[in-house]
PDB file of C-alpha atoms in Angstrom:
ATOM      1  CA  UNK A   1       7.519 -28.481  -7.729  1.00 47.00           C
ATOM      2  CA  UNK A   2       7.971 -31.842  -8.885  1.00 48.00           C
ATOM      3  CA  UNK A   3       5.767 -33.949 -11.267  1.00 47.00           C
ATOM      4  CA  UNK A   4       3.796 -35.383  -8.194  1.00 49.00           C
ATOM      5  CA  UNK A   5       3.316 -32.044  -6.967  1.00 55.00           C
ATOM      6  CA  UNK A   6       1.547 -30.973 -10.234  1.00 57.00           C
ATOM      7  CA  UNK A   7      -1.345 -33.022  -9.489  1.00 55.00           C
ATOM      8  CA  UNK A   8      -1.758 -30.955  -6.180  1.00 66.00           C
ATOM      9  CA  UNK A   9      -2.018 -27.490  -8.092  1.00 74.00           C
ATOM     10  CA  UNK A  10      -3.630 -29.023 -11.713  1.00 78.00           C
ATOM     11  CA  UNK A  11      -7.093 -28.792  -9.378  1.00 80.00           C
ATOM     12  CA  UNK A  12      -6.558 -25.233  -9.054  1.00 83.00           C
ATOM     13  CA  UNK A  13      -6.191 -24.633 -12.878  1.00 87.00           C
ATOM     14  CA  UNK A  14      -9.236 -24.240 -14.725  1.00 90.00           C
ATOM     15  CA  UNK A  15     -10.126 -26.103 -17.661  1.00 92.00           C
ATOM     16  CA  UNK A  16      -8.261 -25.234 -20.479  1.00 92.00           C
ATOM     17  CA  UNK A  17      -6.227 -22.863 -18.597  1.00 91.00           C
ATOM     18  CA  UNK A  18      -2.194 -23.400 -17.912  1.00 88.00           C
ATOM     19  CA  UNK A  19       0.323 -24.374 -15.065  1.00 84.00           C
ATOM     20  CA  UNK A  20       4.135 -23.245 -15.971  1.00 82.00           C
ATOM     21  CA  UNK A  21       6.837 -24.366 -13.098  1.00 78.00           C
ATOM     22  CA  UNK A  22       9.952 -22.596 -13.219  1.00 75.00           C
ATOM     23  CA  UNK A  23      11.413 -24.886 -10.455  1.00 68.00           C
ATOM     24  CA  UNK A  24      11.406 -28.301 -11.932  1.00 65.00           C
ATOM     25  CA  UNK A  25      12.547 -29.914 -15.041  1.00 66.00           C
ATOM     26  CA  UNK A  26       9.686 -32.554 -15.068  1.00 69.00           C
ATOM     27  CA  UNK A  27       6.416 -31.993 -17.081  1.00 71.00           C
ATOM     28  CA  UNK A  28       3.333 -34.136 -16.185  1.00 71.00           C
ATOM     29  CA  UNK A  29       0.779 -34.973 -18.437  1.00 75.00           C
ATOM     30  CA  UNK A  30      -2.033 -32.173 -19.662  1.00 78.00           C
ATOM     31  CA  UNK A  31      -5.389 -32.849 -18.259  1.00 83.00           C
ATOM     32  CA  UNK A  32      -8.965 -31.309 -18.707  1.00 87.00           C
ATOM     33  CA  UNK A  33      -7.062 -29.395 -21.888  1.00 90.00           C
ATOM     34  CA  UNK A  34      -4.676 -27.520 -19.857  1.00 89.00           C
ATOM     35  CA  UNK A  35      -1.565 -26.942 -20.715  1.00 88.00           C
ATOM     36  CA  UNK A  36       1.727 -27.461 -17.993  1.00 86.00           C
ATOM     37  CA  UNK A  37       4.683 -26.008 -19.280  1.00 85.00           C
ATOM     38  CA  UNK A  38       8.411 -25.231 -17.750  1.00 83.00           C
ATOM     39  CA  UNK A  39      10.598 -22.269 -17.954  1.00 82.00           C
ATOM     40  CA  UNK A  40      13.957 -21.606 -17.775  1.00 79.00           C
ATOM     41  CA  UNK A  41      15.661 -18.837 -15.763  1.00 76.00           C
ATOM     42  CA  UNK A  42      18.093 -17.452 -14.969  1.00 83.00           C
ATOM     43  CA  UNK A  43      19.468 -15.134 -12.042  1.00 87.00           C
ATOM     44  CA  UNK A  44      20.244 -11.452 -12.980  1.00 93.00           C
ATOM     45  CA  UNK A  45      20.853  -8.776 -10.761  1.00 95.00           C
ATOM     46  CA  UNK A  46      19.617  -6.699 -13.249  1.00 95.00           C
ATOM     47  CA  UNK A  47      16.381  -8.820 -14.254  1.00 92.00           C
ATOM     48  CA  UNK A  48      15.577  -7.965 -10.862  1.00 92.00           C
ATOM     49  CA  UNK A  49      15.856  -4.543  -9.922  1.00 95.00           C
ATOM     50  CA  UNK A  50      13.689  -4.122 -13.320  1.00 95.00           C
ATOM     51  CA  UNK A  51      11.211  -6.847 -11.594  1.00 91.00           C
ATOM     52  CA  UNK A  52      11.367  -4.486  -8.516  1.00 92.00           C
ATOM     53  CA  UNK A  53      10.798  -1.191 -10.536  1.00 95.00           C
ATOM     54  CA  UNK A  54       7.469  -2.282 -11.960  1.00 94.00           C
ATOM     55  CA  UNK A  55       6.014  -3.631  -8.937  1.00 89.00           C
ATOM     56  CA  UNK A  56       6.845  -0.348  -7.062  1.00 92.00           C
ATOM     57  CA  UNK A  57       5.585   1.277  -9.981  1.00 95.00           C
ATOM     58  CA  UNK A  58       2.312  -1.209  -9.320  1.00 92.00           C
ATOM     59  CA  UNK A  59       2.473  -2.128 -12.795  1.00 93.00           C
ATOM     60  CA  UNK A  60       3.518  -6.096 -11.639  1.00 89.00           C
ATOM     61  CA  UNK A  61       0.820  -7.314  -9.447  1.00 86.00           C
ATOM     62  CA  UNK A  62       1.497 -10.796  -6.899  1.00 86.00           C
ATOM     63  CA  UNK A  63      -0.706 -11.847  -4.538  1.00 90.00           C
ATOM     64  CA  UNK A  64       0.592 -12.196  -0.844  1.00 93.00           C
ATOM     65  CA  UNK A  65      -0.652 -14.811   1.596  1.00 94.00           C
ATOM     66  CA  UNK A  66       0.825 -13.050   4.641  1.00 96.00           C
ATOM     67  CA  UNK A  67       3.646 -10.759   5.838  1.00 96.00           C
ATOM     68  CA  UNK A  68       6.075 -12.197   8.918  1.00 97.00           C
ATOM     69  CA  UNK A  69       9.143 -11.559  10.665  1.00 97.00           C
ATOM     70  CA  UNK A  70      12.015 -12.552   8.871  1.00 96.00           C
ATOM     71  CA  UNK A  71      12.458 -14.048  12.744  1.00 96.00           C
ATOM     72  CA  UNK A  72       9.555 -16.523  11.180  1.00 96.00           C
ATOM     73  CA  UNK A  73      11.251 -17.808   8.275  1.00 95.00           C
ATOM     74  CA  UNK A  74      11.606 -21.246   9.469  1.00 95.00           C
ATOM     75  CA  UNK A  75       7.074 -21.235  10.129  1.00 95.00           C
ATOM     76  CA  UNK A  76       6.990 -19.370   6.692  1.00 95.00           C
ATOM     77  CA  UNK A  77       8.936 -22.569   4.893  1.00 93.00           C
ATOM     78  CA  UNK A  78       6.436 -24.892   6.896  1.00 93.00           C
ATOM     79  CA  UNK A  79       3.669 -23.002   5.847  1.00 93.00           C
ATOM     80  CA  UNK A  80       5.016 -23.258   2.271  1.00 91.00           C
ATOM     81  CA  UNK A  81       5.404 -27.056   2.544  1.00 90.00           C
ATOM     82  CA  UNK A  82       2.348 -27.535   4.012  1.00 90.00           C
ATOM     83  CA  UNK A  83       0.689 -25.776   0.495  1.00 86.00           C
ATOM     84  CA  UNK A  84      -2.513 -24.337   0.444  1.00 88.00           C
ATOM     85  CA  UNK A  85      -1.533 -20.801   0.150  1.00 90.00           C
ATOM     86  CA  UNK A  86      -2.626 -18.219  -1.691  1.00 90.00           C
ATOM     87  CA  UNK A  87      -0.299 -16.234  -3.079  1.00 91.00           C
ATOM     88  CA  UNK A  88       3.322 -16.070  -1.607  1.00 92.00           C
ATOM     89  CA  UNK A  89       4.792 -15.375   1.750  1.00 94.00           C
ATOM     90  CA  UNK A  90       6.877 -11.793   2.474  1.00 95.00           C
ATOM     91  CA  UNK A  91       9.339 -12.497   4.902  1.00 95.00           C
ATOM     92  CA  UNK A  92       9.944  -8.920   6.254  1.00 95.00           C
ATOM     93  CA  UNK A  93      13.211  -7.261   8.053  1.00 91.00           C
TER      94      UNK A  93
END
């Protein structure tokens, strides 16, 4: 998300609470006392078979939005851009 997107999700944040990105290098101002911070990462094979282990383990929780066809990817980034989700969208084989 860029800066200008922060505004869009800062709504959804409660006072005092805190918005990370790990997409963006830009960090907006704080408002209402919360605190918007980015994070740095990087891709590992390994990072994410571990990742993997503890959600099938159901000790990592996410929220999904929906589940679609993988056929539906290009409606799932649409849906994505459009925002208002929540939680994330499974694209499924």
């Amino acid at each position: 998300m860029d800066a200008a997107s922060y505004g869009g999700v800062l709504h959804a944040v409660r006072d005092g609470g805190t918005c990370i990105s790990v997409t963006d290098p830009s960090t907006p101002p704080s408002e209402r006392d919360i605190r918007v911070a980015k994070v740095g990462v990087v891709p590992s094979s390994e990072g994410l078979a571990a990742l993997l282990s503890e959600l099938a383990a159901g000790r990592l929780v996410t929220r999904v939005a929906d589940r679609l066809p993988l056929s539906s990817a290009a409606e799932a980034h649409r849906r994505a851009e459009e925002g208002g989700l929540r939680g994330k969208l499974a694209l499924l084989p």
